[in-house]
Amino acid sequence: MSSEQTPMETTTKTTEQVVAVDKKPREKKEKKPVEKKPVEKKGDVKANLLGAGCKKEEDFSEWYQNVITRSEMIDYYDISGCYILRPWAYSIWEQIQAFFDAEIKKLDVQNAYFPLLVSEKALTTEKDHIEGFAPEVAWVTKSGDSSLADPVAIRPTSETIMYPAYANWIRSHRDLPLKLNQWVNVVRWEFKRPVPFLRSREFLWQEGHTAFANKEEADEEVFTILDLYRRVYEELLCVPVVKGIKSEKEKFAGGLYTTTIEGFIPTNGRGIQAATSHALGQNFSKMFNIEFENDKGGKSLAWQNSWGLTTRTIGVMVMVHGDDKGLVLPPRISPIQAVVIPLHFKDADTSAVDSKAKEIADQLKAAGIRVNLDNRPNYNPGHKYNHWELKGVPIRIEIGPKDVASGTVICCRRDTAEKSKVEISNIVTGVKELLDNIQSNLFSRAVKERNDHIVNINEWSEFVPALDKKNVVLAPWCEKVSCEDSIKKKSSEESKNKAEEEKGFCLTGAAKSLCIPLQNQEHVKLPEIKEDTKCFCCQEKATKYTLFGRSY
Amino acid sequence: MSSEQTPMETTTKTTEQVVAVDKKPREKKEKKPVEKKPVEKKGDVKANLLGAGCKKEEDFSEWYQNVITRSEMIDYYDISGCYILRPWAYSIWEQIQAFFDAEIKKLDVQNAYFPLLVSEKALTTEKDHIEGFAPEVAWVTKSGDSSLADPVAIRPTSETIMYPAYANWIRSHRDLPLKLNQWVNVVRWEFKRPVPFLRSREFLWQEGHTAFANKEEADEEVFTILDLYRRVYEELLCVPVVKGIKSEKEKFAGGLYTTTIEGFIPTNGRGIQAATSHALGQNFSKMFNIEFENDKGGKSLAWQNSWGLTTRTIGVMVMVHGDDKGLVLPPRISPIQAVVIPLHFKDADTSAVDSKAKEIADQLKAAGIRVNLDNRPNYNPGHKYNHWELKGVPIRIEIGPKDVASGTVICCRRDTAEKSKVEISNIVTGVKELLDNIQSNLFSRAVKERNDHIVNINEWSEFVPALDKKNVVLAPWCEKVSCEDSIKKKSSEESKNKAEEEKGFCLTGAAKSLCIPLQNQEHVKLPEIKEDTKCFCCQEKATKYTLFGRSY
């Protein structure tokens, strides 16, 4: 582990910080972090002013890590795979929580809190389930200097923590449905190279765990929740997703079937699992003995679901919208939606500019817009423009002496860099319209880019070439596990170089099924399977058009 | 540890549950839980209907554990010292969060999230600090089957996790003040007997960590936060607290001084630390090298604070207000503020009653009152009365055929059991007034009871006798550590039997200083120290009137 540790000094610093850091005694230059992370050229002021410091298309991995650290979303930490979520990132998580929490409460889901730690006995009750998690489980074996008689695990997920209690609480059909959710941290001690937000050893999520008297109600909820997840990505984060079912090979360990929403990262053509809603069927209720007296007086096993959304949401949003200047944040979740920057010129009346700038900021704030007045005297406008562009704030409002005179301001959009004049008398309406435009533009732009990279194929020969063009692929498939294994194997062999190419993210060239898309999705067009359609890989009868891709 | 495990079967069950449990295979009768917890007489319906099942004054420990489990606040868990916070308890925590989070955001405190795990190097940087926590630290030494090269600890608190980052972020006086907060879980692996909410191995809290350029600003914040904590207890939970400063012996490990609010449990005359706000001074900034360029161009160390409020709040509130029927919840935080119960009689028109009951519930809900319509057909009114009294709901609204005819309902207060007629036409105003009365009555009742048990003494001879009468004591004190040690020792010897008496909570007879109260507190009267006042214990010069007591 120590070889994996990350000297603090390699984390991003502001200009003053970079200068000051040399004085710091805690430097450990000898340590070689396994994690690829931004290394600032010390004292290189320019590097800090030039947004991401490198081009998104040229070194996506370095771009990503520069952007999330320089924008003050993330800071690195001296335990590999663990990250600090700074307010700029955490407040986006709070926005997501506020939306989703309100929606599930409408569905009569109640929040609760179950313990972080789980006994070995409970953890290993459902065999398939534990097999899926065992290697990644972190074990507490000591307190102080004394070792524990029975080590306890840190939750990788809470099925085995909650369901023994469910077995005690659920006795009659009147106790159903039981719908609980918790907003918590979980730990999965992966040894793949970690990526902030996307693959970290600790992450934040909500996990919903529900139990029903029959399969119909359970099935309905699985898809209701899946659509809420879609709305988080599409309506809040402007990230289009494909709704679908996971293949047998990719489904949740111990579950009946897994529904998923799949995102797409255009820069490297990777698919990414965005959130999952699992139908657990009766597997867990059987193992944990969640049995109830049904309305006929007999005994039945509960039908259960579990569903989770994580802080991965933020990373996907960054990758999809960000550009060479830094973050590009959707207005709905941006911690600051508009920044007002007063422009001072020599010999000009600065007080008039400042008071008008404040007046505008106050008006916007009163109208419920999250606004910041950047009147810091020690930075010039150029520095401020770069600073707020790096942080992805949707609108910059510039106001100088001429603007005060003409009763207008310049509004600059972060998404398109377009500038427009807005009447100060009409500032609230003007800014609100602009925010709405930015929100819808970010989404439609992302939808077009995503759809341009979903390619329909029918033959294996077209598969890897399509992936190499940074696409995901829709292909007729037989849905057999054996066939999926060979798809993974063959695609990996045909694209050895891929792993190298993206070592920053430590991604392989192997492709897998992302999901079997549901019919009738607003933004996705699906071809029809015909009687005689053959599997693109094994040539046996195809049962479903399935989305394949390289993925995170 | 296995000897400490808690068979699930000993947790509280509803009537059906108690019957059904005998069929369950997971029983481990041979296991003796160290934790004292309610053991229901199986199938004893009466026990479940009779509120707490025992008298608060007769067996406080059993009463407490019955009430929190039967009211469905808490369920026990198979790891000793860890508990399940069920929605009835967790939603109270959500109320506390909503209030406190909004208040600190007004102070420009931002929320963030720092890792759960901490390296040994960081944890042990501040020596006094780690000495205070070392024995209780839980260590992760394995992932899956492989052991970690460098074990990592689970946070007992986050000073050592956050401050290395603060050292990187804080370079200039312009980076100050830095004010961050997080709502998280922490683990302290205590071996004292755990008590749900009050002393658990994992608990939920908020921890604020702030840094300032000078001592004045830091000091001001310490007391601003302390007063917010007072408001949580007094304005939300109706629990009076004494504001004060901790003695040298009792202050936070590694800090400069600790401010505290101290609660009082009348039933056993114990003091209880309710929340603390610490001035850390420059001890941590020195150890973690949190140095900044001050406005004179020189270097200074930051002045830091940390402050925390935990789920202990809920336990104290339960102990102070609860009675033999169960919980008594203050309206402001009660998940349900009023329950409407339609009364059906033979040959009476039930539909008129039901529709009027629904109409009333809808009106109250529309007015923003948290209301529940209990029209469950399978329970009789008597059962429902007991059920909602056990859960502590402030107002029960009864409506039968006569009431419909007369256009009135009966409102029954949980705090006094008083019944009053309320015009249905005036139901919203009537219920709102009643809720306000209950809120203020619970607080003034608790203030009186608390103040009746704060006794002023001047001589040692009066000390233990006063404690034995379930009082806390205000006495003139010299503030010397050596004197506090002997107070603890002598009081313990003089009251050997105390420990036995309260073994349910495993409390000792030893007394300690609770706090040195601040002057001019609204609900606490403090005597004046005179030039010649002597310490009640060592007879040296007394410097402060200090609050002493047995405590949790």
PDB file of C-alpha atoms in Angstrom, chain A residues 256-337:
ATOM      1  CA  LEU A 256     -33.062 -12.098 -10.532  1.00  0.00           C
ATOM      2  CA  TYR A 257     -32.479  -9.443 -13.186  1.00  0.00           C
ATOM      3  CA  THR A 258     -30.755  -6.057 -13.287  1.00  0.00           C
ATOM      4  CA  THR A 259     -32.017  -2.972 -15.084  1.00  0.00           C
ATOM      5  CA  THR A 260     -29.506  -0.285 -15.929  1.00  0.00           C
ATOM      6  CA  ILE A 261     -29.001   3.091 -17.517  1.00  0.00           C
ATOM      7  CA  GLU A 262     -25.870   3.279 -19.648  1.00  0.00           C
ATOM      8  CA  GLY A 263     -24.005   6.489 -20.382  1.00  0.00           C
ATOM      9  CA  PHE A 264     -21.500   7.224 -23.144  1.00  0.00           C
ATOM     10  CA  ILE A 265     -18.156   9.062 -23.040  1.00  0.00           C
ATOM     11  CA  PRO A 266     -17.591  10.470 -26.559  1.00  0.00           C
ATOM     12  CA  THR A 267     -13.916  11.306 -26.048  1.00  0.00           C
ATOM     13  CA  ASN A 268     -12.875   7.660 -25.823  1.00  0.00           C
ATOM     14  CA  GLY A 269     -16.045   6.016 -27.103  1.00  0.00           C
ATOM     15  CA  ARG A 270     -16.564   4.135 -23.851  1.00  0.00           C
ATOM     16  CA  GLY A 271     -19.870   3.080 -22.392  1.00  0.00           C
ATOM     17  CA  ILE A 272     -20.318   3.573 -18.669  1.00  0.00           C
ATOM     18  CA  GLN A 273     -22.852   2.060 -16.285  1.00  0.00           C
ATOM     19  CA  ALA A 274     -24.663   5.072 -14.850  1.00  0.00           C
ATOM     20  CA  ALA A 275     -27.010   3.477 -12.287  1.00  0.00           C
ATOM     21  CA  THR A 276     -28.738   0.150 -11.683  1.00  0.00           C
ATOM     22  CA  SER A 277     -32.083  -0.995 -10.312  1.00  0.00           C
ATOM     23  CA  HIS A 278     -32.142  -4.681  -9.378  1.00  0.00           C
ATOM     24  CA  ALA A 279     -35.043  -7.107  -9.136  1.00  0.00           C
ATOM     25  CA  LEU A 280     -33.765  -9.549  -6.510  1.00  0.00           C
ATOM     26  CA  GLY A 281     -36.731 -11.871  -6.883  1.00  0.00           C
ATOM     27  CA  GLN A 282     -36.988 -14.270  -3.946  1.00  0.00           C
ATOM     28  CA  ASN A 283     -33.330 -15.338  -3.773  1.00  0.00           C
ATOM     29  CA  PHE A 284     -32.518 -13.165  -0.790  1.00  0.00           C
ATOM     30  CA  SER A 285     -35.863 -13.656   0.959  1.00  0.00           C
ATOM     31  CA  LYS A 286     -35.215 -17.397   0.766  1.00  0.00           C
ATOM     32  CA  MET A 287     -31.677 -17.108   2.184  1.00  0.00           C
ATOM     33  CA  PHE A 288     -32.661 -14.583   4.866  1.00  0.00           C
ATOM     34  CA  ASN A 289     -36.025 -16.205   5.540  1.00  0.00           C
ATOM     35  CA  ILE A 290     -38.126 -13.114   4.779  1.00  0.00           C
ATOM     36  CA  GLU A 291     -41.418 -14.979   4.950  1.00  0.00           C
ATOM     37  CA  PHE A 292     -44.849 -13.515   5.603  1.00  0.00           C
ATOM     38  CA  GLU A 293     -48.407 -14.656   6.178  1.00  0.00           C
ATOM     39  CA  ASN A 294     -50.196 -13.876   2.915  1.00  0.00           C
ATOM     40  CA  ASP A 295     -53.831 -12.715   2.651  1.00  0.00           C
ATOM     41  CA  LYS A 296     -54.902 -16.342   2.104  1.00  0.00           C
ATOM     42  CA  GLY A 297     -53.434 -17.335   5.475  1.00  0.00           C
ATOM     43  CA  GLY A 298     -50.531 -19.216   3.890  1.00  0.00           C
ATOM     44  CA  LYS A 299     -46.799 -18.407   3.912  1.00  0.00           C
ATOM     45  CA  SER A 300     -45.033 -16.572   1.084  1.00  0.00           C
ATOM     46  CA  LEU A 301     -41.512 -15.274   0.467  1.00  0.00           C
ATOM     47  CA  ALA A 302     -41.156 -11.536  -0.150  1.00  0.00           C
ATOM     48  CA  TRP A 303     -40.225 -10.172  -3.586  1.00  0.00           C
ATOM     49  CA  GLN A 304     -37.348  -7.740  -3.189  1.00  0.00           C
ATOM     50  CA  ASN A 305     -35.605  -4.962  -5.084  1.00  0.00           C
ATOM     51  CA  SER A 306     -32.447  -2.976  -4.466  1.00  0.00           C
ATOM     52  CA  TRP A 307     -31.319   0.108  -6.391  1.00  0.00           C
ATOM     53  CA  GLY A 308     -28.397   2.506  -6.170  1.00  0.00           C
ATOM     54  CA  LEU A 309     -27.110   5.798  -7.539  1.00  0.00           C
ATOM     55  CA  THR A 310     -23.578   6.936  -6.739  1.00  0.00           C
ATOM     56  CA  THR A 311     -21.248   9.948  -6.928  1.00  0.00           C
ATOM     57  CA  ARG A 312     -20.124   8.451 -10.263  1.00  0.00           C
ATOM     58  CA  THR A 313     -22.867  10.710 -11.639  1.00  0.00           C
ATOM     59  CA  ILE A 314     -20.558  13.711 -11.181  1.00  0.00           C
ATOM     60  CA  GLY A 315     -17.609  12.155 -13.016  1.00  0.00           C
ATOM     61  CA  VAL A 316     -19.709  11.176 -16.018  1.00  0.00           C
ATOM     62  CA  MET A 317     -21.126  14.699 -16.205  1.00  0.00           C
ATOM     63  CA  VAL A 318     -17.612  16.187 -16.109  1.00  0.00           C
ATOM     64  CA  MET A 319     -16.365  13.886 -18.892  1.00  0.00           C
ATOM     65  CA  VAL A 320     -19.342  14.513 -21.161  1.00  0.00           C
ATOM     66  CA  HIS A 321     -19.543  18.326 -20.973  1.00  0.00           C
ATOM     67  CA  GLY A 322     -16.073  19.553 -19.998  1.00  0.00           C
ATOM     68  CA  ASP A 323     -13.777  21.270 -22.528  1.00  0.00           C
ATOM     69  CA  ASP A 324     -10.199  22.563 -22.774  1.00  0.00           C
ATOM     70  CA  LYS A 325     -11.060  25.513 -20.545  1.00  0.00           C
ATOM     71  CA  GLY A 326     -12.321  23.223 -17.762  1.00  0.00           C
ATOM     72  CA  LEU A 327     -15.700  22.190 -16.385  1.00  0.00           C
ATOM     73  CA  VAL A 328     -18.968  22.980 -18.149  1.00  0.00           C
ATOM     74  CA  LEU A 329     -21.751  22.666 -15.572  1.00  0.00           C
ATOM     75  CA  PRO A 330     -25.471  22.326 -16.331  1.00  0.00           C
ATOM     76  CA  PRO A 331     -27.304  25.280 -14.737  1.00  0.00           C
ATOM     77  CA  ARG A 332     -29.654  23.077 -12.734  1.00  0.00           C
ATOM     78  CA  ILE A 333     -26.843  21.601 -10.640  1.00  0.00           C
ATOM     79  CA  SER A 334     -24.164  24.274 -10.835  1.00  0.00           C
ATOM     80  CA  PRO A 335     -23.294  25.562  -7.341  1.00  0.00           C
ATOM     81  CA  ILE A 336     -23.101  29.030  -8.904  1.00  0.00           C
ATOM     82  CA  GLN A 337     -25.286  29.709 -11.935  1.00  0.00           C
TER      83      GLN A 337
END
